[in-house]
Coordinates of C-alpha atoms and ligand atoms in Angstrom, one line a residue:
X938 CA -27.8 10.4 18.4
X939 CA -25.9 12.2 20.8
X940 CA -24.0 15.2 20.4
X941 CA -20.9 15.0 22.0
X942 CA -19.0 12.3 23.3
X943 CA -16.1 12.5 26.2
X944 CA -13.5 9.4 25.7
X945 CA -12.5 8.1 29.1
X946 CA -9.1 6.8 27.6
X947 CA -5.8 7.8 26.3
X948 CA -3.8 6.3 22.9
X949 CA -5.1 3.9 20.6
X950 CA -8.6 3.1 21.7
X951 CA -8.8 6.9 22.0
X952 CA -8.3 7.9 18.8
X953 CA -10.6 4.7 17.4
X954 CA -13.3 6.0 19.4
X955 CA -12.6 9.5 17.8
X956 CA -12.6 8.4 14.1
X957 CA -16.0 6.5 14.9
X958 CA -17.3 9.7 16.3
X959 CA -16.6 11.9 13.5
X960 CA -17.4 9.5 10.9
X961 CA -20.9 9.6 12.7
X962 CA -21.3 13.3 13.1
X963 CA -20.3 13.2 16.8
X964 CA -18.3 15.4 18.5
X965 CA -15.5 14.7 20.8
X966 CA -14.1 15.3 24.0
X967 CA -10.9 13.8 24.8
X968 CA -9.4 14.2 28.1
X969 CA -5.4 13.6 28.9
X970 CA -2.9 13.0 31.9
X971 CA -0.2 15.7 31.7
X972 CA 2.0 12.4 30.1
X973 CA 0.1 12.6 27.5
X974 CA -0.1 16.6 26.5
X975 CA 0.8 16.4 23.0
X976 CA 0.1 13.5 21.7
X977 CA -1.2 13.8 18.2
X978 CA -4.6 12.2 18.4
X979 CA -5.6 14.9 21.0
X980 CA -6.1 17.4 18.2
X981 CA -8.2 15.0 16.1
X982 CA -10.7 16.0 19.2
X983 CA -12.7 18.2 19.0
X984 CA -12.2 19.4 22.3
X985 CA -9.0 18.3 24.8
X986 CA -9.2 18.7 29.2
X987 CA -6.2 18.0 31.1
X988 CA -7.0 15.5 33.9
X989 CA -4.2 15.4 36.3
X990 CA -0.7 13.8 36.0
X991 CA 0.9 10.6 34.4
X992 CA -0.1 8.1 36.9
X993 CA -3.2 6.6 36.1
X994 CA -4.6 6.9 39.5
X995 CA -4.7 10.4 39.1
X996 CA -6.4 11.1 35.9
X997 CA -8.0 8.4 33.9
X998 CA -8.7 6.5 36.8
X999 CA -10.0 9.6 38.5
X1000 CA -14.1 9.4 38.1
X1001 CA -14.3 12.9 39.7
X1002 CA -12.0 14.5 37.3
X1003 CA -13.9 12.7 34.3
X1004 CA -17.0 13.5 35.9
X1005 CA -15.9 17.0 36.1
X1006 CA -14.6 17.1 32.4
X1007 CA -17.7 15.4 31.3
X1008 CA -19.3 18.9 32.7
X1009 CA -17.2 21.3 31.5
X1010 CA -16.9 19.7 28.0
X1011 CA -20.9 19.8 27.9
X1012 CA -21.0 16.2 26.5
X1013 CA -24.0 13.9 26.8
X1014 CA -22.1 10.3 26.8
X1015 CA -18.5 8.5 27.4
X1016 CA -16.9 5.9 25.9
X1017 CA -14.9 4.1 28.4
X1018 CA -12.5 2.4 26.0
X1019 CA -10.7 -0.4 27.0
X1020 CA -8.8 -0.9 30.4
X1021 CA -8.9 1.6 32.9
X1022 CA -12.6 2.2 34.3
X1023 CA -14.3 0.4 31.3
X1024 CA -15.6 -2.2 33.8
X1025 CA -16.0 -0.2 36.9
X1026 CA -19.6 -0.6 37.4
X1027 CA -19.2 2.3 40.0
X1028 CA -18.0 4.6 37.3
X1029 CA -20.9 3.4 34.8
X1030 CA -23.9 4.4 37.4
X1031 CA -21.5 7.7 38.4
X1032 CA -22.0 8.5 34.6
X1033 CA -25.5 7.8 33.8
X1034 CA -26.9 9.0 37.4
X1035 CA -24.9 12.4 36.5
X1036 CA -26.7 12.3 33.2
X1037 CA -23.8 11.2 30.9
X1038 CA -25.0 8.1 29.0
X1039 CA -22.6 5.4 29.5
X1040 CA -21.1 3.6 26.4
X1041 CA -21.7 0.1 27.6
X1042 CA -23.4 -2.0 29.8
X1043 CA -25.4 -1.2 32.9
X1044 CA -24.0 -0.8 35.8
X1045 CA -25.7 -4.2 37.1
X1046 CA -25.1 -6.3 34.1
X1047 CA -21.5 -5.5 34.8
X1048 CA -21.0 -6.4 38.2
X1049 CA -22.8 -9.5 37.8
X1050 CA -20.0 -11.0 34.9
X1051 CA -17.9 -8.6 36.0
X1052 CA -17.2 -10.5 38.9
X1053 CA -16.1 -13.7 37.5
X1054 CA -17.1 -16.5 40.2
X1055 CA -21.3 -14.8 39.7
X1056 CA -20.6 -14.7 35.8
X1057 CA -19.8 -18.8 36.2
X1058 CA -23.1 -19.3 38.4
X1059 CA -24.9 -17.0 36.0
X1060 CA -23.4 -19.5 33.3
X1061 CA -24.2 -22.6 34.8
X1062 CA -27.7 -21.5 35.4
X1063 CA -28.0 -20.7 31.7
X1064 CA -27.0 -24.1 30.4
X1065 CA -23.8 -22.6 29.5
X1066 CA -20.5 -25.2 30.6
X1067 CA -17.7 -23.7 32.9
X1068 CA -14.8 -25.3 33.1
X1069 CA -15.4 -27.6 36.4
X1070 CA -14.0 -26.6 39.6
X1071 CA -15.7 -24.8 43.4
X1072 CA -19.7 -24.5 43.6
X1073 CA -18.4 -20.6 44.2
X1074 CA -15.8 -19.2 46.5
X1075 CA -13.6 -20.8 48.5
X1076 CA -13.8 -19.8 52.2
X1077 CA -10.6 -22.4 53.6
X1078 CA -8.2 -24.7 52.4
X1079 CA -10.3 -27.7 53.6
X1080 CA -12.9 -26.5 51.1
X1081 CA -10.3 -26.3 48.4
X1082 CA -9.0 -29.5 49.0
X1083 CA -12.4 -30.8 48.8
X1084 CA -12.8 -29.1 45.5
X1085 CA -9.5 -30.7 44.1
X1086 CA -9.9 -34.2 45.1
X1087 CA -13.6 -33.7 43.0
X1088 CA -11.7 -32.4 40.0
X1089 CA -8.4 -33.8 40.1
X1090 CA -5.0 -31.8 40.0
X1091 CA -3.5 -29.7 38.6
X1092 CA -6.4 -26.9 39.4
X1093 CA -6.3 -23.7 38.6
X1094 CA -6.7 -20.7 41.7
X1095 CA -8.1 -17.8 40.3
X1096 CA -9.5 -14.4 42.0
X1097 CA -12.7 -13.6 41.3
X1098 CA -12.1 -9.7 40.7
X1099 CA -8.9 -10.7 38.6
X1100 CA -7.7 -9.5 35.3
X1101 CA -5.0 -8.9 33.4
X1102 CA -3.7 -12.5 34.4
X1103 CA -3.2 -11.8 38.1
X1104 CA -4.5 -13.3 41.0
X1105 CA -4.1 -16.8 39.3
X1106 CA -1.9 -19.9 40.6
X1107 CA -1.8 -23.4 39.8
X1108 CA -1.6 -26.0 42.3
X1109 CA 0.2 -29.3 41.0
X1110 CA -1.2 -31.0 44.3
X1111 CA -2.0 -30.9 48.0
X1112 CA 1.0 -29.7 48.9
X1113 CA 1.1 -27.0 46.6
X1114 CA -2.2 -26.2 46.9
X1115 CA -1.8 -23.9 50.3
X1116 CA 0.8 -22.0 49.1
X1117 CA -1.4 -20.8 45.9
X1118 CA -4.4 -20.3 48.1
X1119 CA -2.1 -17.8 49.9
X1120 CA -0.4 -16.2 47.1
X1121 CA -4.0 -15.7 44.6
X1122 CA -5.2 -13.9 48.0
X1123 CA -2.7 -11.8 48.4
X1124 CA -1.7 -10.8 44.7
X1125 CA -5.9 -10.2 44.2
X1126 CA -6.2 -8.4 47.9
X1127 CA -3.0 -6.1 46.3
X1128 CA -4.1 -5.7 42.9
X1129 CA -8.2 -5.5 43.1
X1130 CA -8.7 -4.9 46.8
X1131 CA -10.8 -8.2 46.8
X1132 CA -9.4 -11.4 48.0
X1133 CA -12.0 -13.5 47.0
X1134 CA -10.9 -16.7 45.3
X1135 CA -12.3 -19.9 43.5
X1136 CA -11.2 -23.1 42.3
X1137 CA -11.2 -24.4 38.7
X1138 CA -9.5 -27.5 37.0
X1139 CA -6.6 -26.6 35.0
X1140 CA -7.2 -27.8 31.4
X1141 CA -4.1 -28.6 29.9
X1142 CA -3.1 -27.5 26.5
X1143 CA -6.4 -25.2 25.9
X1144 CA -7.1 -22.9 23.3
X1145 CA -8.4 -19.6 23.8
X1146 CA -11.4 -18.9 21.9
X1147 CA -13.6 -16.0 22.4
X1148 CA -17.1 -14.9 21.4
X1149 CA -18.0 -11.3 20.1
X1150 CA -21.4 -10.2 20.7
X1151 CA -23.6 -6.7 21.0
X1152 CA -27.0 -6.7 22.1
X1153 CA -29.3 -3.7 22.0
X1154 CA -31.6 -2.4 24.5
X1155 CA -34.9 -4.1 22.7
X1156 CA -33.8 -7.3 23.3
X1157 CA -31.9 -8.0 20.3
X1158 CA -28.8 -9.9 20.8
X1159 CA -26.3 -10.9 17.8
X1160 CA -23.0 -12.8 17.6
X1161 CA -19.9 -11.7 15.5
X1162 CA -18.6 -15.1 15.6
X1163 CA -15.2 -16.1 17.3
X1164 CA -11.8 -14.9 17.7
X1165 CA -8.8 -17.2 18.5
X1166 CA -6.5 -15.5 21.8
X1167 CA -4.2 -18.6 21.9
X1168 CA -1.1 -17.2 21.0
X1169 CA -0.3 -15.7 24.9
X1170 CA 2.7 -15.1 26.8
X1171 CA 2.1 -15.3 30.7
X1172 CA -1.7 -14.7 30.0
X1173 CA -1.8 -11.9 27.8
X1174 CA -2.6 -12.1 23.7
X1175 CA 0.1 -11.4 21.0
X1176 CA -1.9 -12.7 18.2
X1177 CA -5.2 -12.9 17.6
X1178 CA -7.3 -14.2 14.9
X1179 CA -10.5 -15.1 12.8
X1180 CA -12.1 -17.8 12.3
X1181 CA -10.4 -19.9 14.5
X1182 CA -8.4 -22.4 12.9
X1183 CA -9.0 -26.1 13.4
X1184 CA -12.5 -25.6 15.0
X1185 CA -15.3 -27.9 13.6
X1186 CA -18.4 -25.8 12.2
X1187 CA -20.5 -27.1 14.8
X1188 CA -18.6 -26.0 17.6
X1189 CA -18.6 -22.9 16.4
X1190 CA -22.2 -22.9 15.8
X1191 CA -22.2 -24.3 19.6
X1192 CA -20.1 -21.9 21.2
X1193 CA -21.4 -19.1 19.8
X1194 CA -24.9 -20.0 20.7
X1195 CA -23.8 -20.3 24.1
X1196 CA -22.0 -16.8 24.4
X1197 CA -25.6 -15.5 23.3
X1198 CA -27.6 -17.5 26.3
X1199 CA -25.5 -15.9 28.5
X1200 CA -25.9 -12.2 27.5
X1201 CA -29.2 -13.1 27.6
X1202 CA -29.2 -14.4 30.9
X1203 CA -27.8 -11.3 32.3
X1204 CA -29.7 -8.9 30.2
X1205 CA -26.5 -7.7 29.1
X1206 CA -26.7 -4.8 26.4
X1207 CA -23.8 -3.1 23.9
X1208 CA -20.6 -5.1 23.2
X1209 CA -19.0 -7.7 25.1
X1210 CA -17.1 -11.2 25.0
X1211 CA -17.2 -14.4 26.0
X1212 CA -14.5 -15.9 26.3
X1213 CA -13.8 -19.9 26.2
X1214 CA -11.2 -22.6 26.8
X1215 CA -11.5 -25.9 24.2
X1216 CA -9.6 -28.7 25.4
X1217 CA -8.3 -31.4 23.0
X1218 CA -11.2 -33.2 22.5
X1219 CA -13.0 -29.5 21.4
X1220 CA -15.0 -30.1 24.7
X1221 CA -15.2 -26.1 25.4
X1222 CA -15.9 -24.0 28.7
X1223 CA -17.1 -20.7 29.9
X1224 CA -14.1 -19.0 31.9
X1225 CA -15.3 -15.4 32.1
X1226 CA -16.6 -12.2 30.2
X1227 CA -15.5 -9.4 29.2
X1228 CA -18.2 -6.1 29.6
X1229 CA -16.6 -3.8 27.0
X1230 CA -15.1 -3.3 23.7
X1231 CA -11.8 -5.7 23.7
X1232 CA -8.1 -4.3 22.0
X1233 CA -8.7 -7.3 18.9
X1234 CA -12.4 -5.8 18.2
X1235 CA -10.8 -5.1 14.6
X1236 CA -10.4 -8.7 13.9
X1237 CA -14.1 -9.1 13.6
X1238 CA -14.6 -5.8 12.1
X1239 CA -12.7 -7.1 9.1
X1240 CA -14.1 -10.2 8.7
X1241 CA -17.7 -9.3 9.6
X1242 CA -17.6 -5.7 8.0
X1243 CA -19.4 -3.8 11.1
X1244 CA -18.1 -1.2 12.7
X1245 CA -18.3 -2.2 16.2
X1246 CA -17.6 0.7 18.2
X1247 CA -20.5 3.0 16.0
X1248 CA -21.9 0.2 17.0
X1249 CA -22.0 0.3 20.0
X1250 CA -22.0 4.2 20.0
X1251 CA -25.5 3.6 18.3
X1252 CA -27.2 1.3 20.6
X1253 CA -26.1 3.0 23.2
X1254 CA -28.0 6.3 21.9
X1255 CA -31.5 4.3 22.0
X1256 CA -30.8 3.0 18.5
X1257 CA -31.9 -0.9 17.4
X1258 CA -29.2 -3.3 16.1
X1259 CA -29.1 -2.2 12.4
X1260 CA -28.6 -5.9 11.3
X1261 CA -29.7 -9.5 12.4
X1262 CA -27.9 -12.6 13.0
X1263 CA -28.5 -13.9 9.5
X1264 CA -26.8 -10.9 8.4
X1265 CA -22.9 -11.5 9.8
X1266 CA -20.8 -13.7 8.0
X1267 CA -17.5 -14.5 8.1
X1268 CA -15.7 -13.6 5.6
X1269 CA -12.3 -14.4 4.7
X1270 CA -9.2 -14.5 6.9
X1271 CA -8.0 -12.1 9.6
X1272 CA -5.0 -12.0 12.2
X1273 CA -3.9 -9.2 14.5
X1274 CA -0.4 -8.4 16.1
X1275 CA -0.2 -6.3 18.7
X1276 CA 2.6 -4.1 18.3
X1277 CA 4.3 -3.7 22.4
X1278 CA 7.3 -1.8 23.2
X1279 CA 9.0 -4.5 24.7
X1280 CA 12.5 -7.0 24.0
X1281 CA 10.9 -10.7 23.7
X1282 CA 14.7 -11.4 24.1
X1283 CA 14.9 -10.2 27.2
X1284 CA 11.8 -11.3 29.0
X1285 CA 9.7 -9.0 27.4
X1286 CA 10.8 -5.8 29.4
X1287 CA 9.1 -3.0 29.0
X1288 CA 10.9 -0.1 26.1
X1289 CA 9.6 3.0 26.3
X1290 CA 11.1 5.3 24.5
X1291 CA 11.6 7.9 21.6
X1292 CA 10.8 6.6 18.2
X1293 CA 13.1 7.9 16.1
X1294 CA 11.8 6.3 12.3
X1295 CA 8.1 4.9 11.7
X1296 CA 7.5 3.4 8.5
X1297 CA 3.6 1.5 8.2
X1298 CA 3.4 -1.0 5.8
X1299 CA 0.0 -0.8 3.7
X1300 CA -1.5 -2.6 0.8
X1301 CA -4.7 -4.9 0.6
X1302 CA -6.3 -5.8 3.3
X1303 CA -4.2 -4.2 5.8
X1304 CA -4.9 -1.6 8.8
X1305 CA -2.8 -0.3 11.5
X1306 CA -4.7 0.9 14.3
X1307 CA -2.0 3.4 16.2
X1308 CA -1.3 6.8 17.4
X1309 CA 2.2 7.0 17.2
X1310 CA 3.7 8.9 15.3
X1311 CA 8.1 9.3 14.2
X1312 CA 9.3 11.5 17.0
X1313 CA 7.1 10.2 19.7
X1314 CA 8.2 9.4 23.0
X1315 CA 6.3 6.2 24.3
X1316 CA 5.9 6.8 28.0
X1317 CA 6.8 4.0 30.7
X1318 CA 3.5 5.2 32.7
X1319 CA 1.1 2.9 30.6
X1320 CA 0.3 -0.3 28.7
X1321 CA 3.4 -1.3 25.9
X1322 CA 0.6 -1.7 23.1
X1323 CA 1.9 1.1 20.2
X1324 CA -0.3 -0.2 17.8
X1325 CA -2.1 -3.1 16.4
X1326 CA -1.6 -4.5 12.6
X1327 CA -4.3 -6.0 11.3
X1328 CA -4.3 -8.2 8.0
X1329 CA -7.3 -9.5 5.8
X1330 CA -7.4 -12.0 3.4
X1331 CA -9.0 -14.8 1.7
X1332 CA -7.6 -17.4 3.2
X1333 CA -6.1 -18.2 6.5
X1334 CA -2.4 -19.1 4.3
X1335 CA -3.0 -15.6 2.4
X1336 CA -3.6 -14.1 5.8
X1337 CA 0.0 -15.2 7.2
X1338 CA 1.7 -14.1 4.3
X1339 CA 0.4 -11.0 4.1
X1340 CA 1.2 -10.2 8.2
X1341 CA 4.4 -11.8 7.4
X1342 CA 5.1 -9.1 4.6
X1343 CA 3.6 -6.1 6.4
X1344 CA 6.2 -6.6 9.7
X1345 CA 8.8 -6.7 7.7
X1346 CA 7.7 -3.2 5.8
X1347 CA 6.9 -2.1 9.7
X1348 CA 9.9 -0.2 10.4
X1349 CA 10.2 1.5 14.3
X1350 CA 13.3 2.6 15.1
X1351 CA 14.5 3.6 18.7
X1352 CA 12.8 1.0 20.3
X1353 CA 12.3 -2.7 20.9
X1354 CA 9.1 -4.1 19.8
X1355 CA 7.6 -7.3 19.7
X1356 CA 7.7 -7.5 15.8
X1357 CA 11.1 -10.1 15.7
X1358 CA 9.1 -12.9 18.1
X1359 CA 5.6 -12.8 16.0
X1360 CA 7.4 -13.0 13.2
X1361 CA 8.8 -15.8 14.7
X1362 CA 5.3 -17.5 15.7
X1363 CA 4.2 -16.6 11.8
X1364 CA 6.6 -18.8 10.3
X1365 CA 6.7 -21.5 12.6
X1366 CA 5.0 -25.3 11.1
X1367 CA 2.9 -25.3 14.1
X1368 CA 1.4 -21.8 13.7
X1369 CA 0.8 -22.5 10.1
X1370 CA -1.1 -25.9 11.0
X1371 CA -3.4 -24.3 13.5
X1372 CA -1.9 -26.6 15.8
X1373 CA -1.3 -24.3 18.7
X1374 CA -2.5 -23.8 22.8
X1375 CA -2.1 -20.8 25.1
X1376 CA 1.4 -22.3 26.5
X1377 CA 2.8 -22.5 22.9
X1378 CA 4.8 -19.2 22.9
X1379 CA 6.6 -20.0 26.4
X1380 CA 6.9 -23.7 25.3
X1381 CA 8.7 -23.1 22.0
X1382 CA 9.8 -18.9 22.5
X1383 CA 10.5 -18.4 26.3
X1384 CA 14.1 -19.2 28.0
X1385 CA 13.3 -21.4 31.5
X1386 CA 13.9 -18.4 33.4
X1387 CA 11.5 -16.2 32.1
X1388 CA 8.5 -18.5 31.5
Ligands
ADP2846 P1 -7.8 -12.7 33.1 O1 -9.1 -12.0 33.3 O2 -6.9 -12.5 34.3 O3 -7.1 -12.4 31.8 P2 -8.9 -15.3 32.3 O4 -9.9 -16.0 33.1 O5 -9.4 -14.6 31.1 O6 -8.1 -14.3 33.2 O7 -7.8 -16.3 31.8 C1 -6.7 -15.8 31.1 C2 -5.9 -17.0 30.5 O8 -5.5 -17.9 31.6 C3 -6.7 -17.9 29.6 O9 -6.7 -17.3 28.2 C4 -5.9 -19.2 29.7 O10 -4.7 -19.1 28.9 C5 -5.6 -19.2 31.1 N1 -6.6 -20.0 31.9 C6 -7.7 -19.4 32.5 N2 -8.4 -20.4 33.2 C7 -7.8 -21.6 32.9 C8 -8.0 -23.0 33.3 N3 -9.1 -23.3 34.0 N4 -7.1 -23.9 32.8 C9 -6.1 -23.5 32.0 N5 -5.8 -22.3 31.7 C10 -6.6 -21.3 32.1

C-alpha cells in the first residue's frame, strides 16, 4: 500500500479522498489555491502546500506545481479527483514517469476513450452499439451532410475532446446544419484547444443511463451496475440514481455487459463509466466514457456497499479486486442531489457566497458528502457543487421520501441553492413514475428564455 498520497483536487472530492486515505492507513497531502487557504478539510490532511492563486489555471491545473508538491510532500501516488486534470493523459504519464503512481488509468487507456470519436470506434469494434451517426470526424460540411441524410435529422454535433456539455449543437436540418458545424468548432477550438467534430443522430427523449465499473491490473474487470443521470439541466446532472427505474432486468443485464467489453477492449484499469442513452423503445447506445471516479460514485457505494475510491486506491497500489462480479448486488434504493450554489429561478446563476446557517439533515440511510461548513464563504472561482445528499432505502418510494424529508431538514442560509427546484422534481407524478428523459427539467422547470 502506499504511504502517502497527494490529492490533485480542492473541496468535496478532496476531503472524500482524505477520509478513504485515513481510513486505509494512508497519509495525505492536500495541496490548495490561495482561494482556498482555510478551508476546513485542509487540516483533515495530513500535510497542506499552497499551489498558486484562485484561478484554476494557476494551481490545480498547474502539473508543475503538483509535480513539485508531489516532491516536496514526499508522497508516492495522486488521486486526481474529479474534474480538473483527472483525464489529462499528459498529467497521468507526468506523474507515473516522475515516479508518483497515478490513481487511475494509464496514460494510453485514457486518451484512447478519452477522446470520444476513438472511444466510439473502440466501441463499435467491441460489439458495443453507439448511437448512429459519422464513421469518425467530420472533415467538411459535404461530409456532414452526407452523414445526416444517412441518419436523418435532427443530429447531434458534438466535439470530440468535449465535456462538461460544450462543444455540442443540434442541427434541425440542412440549413441549420452549417451554422452548428461552425459554432461546435469554435466553442471546442475555445474551450479544449481541439476542433475536431463528429456527427451523431439526436435521440429524442433519451434517458441517461451509466455504467460503473473498476477493473484491476490482473485482468479482472467488474460492474457496479447502473446509475440513472436523466434528471439534467443544459447537460449537466441534478439527480442521480440507483437502480434505474423503469429498466427491464435484461437490459440491465445487457448494458452492463457491454460497459465491461469495452474496458476490456481498451485494457482499461481502476474506475470508470460508461455512459448510455436508451431511447423509448429501451434500444440503448454507447455515447462516451468517463476515465475517473465520477461526483455520483456514492450512489453505488450505497447500494453496492464498496468503497470505491479505497477501491481504486487499492488497485492502483498493485492490489487484486477484493470481490467478483457475483459478489455486487443491488441492494435497495438510492438517489443523489447535488447540492449547487445557484437560483434555479433565475436561470440557475451562479451564488457564491457566505453561509451564514448550515443545518444537515441525518437519520437512516442518509450521507452528505461536503466540506462546508456555517461561516464559509463559497468562492465564485470554482464548480457551484457545496455538497451532495445522498439517501438509501428499501425501496425506490422509501427513497423519495426520505430525500424529500432530508432537504427540507437541509437548512443553508446566505445563499441560493438548488434545494427549492429538486424538491420540486421529487414530488412531481412524473418523477415518482420513473417516467422521465434528460429534457424533463427544462420541459416542465425552465422559463423559454433560459432553456
Ligand atoms: P459531455 O461529455 O459534454 O457531458 P456527453 O456525450 O456525456 O457530453 O453527453 C451529455 C448529455 O448530452 C447526455 O447525457 C444527453 O443528455 C445529451 N446527449 C449526448 N448525445 C446525445 C444524442 N446523440 N442524442 C441526444 N442527446 C444526447
Amino acid at each position: 500500500m502506499f504511504k502517502r498520497v497527494l490529492i490533485a483536487n480542492r473541496g468535496e472530492i478532496a476531503l472524500r479522498v482524505i477520509r478513504a486515505c485515513r481510513e486505509l492507513g494512508v497519509e495525505t497531502v492536500a495541496v490548495y489555491s490561495e482561494a482556498d487557504r482555510g478551508a476546513s478539510y485542509l487540516e483533515l490532511a495530513d500535510f497542506s502546500i499552497c499551489i498558486g492563486s484562485a484561478r484554476s489555471s494557476d494551481s490545480y491545473l498547474k502539473v508543475d506545481r503538483i509535480i513539485s508538491a508531489c516532491e516536496i510532500g514526499g508522497v508516492d501516488a495522486v488521486h486526481p479527483g474529479y474534474g480538473f486534470l483527472s483525464e489529462n493523459a499528459h498529467f497521468a504519464d507526468v506523474c507515473r514517469s516522475c515516479n508518483y503512481e497515478f490513481i487511475g488509468p494509464t496514460a494510453e487507456a485514457m486518451s484512447l476513450l478519452g477522446d470520444k470519436n476513438s472511444a466510439r470506434t473502440i466501441a463499435s469494434n467491441a460489439g458495443v452499439a453507439c448511437v448512429p451517426g459519422s464513421d469518425g470526424l467530420i472533415k467538411s460540411e459535404s461530409d456532414a451532410v452526407r452523414f445526416a441524410d444517412k441518419v436523418g435529422f435532427p443530429v447531434l454535433i458534438k466535439a470530440s475532446a468535449g465535456g462538461g456539455g460544450r462543444g455540442m449543437r443540434v442541427a434541425n436540418d440542412k440549413e441549420q446544419l452549417a451554422t452548428a458545424i461552425n459554432q461546435a468548432v469554435q466553442e471546442a477550438q475555445n474551450a479544449f484547444g481541439n476542433g475536431a467534430i463528429y456527427l451523431e443522430k439526436y435521440i429524442e427523449l433519451p434517458r441517461h443511463v451509466e455504467v460503473q465499473v473498476i477493473a484491476d491490473n490482473f485482468g479482472n474487470i467488474v460492474h457496479l451496475w447502473e446509475r440513472d443521470c436523466s434528471m439534467q439541466r443544459r447537460h449537466q446532472k441534478l439527480i442521480e440514481e440507483s437502480p434505474a427505474p423503469n429498466l427491464t432486468e435484461e437490459t440491465r443485464k445487457q448494458m452492463c455487459a457491454a460497459a465491461v467489453k469495452l474496458v476490456k477492449a481498451a485494457s482499461y484499469t481502476n474506475a470508470g463509466t460508461v455512459e448510455f442513452l436508451v431511447d423509448a423503445d429501451e434500444k440503448f447506445y454507447f455515447i462516451e466514457m468517463n476515465a475517473r471516479i465520477q461526483v455520483e460514485h456514492p450512489v453505488t457505494e450505497v447500494i453496492t456497499g464498496i468503497d470505491l475510491i479505497k477501491t481504486q486506491i487499492k488497485v492502483a497500489a498493485g492490489e487484486k479486486l477484493p470481490f467478483e462480479q457475483t459478489d455486487i448486488k443491488q441492494k435497495g434504493h438510492a438517489i443523489e442531489c447535488r447540492i449547487n450554489a445557484e437560483d434555479p429561478d433565475h436561470n440557475f446563476r451562479p451564488c457564491p457566497g457566505k453561509i451564514e446557517k448550515l443545518i444537515i439533515p441525518g437519520g437512516f440511510g442518509v450521507r452528505f458528502d461536503s466540506y462546508v461548513f456555517a461561516g464559509y464563504t463559497v468562492s465564485p472561482a470554482y464548480d457551484s457543487m457545496v455538497g451532495k445528499l445522498i439517501v438509501c432505502q428499501p425501496t425506490r418510494d422509501e427513497a423519495i421520501n426520505s430525500m424529500r424529508r432530508c432537504l427540507r431538514e437541509l437548512v443553508i442560509e446566505g445563499i441560493k441553492t438548488s434545494t427549492p427546484l429538486q424538491q420540486r422534481i421529487l414530488e412531481s407524478p412524473e418523477f415518482k413514475t420513473g417516467k422521465v428523459d434528460t429534457h424533463f427539467i427544462e420541459r416542465k422547470f425552465m422559463k423559454k428564455e433560459e432553456k
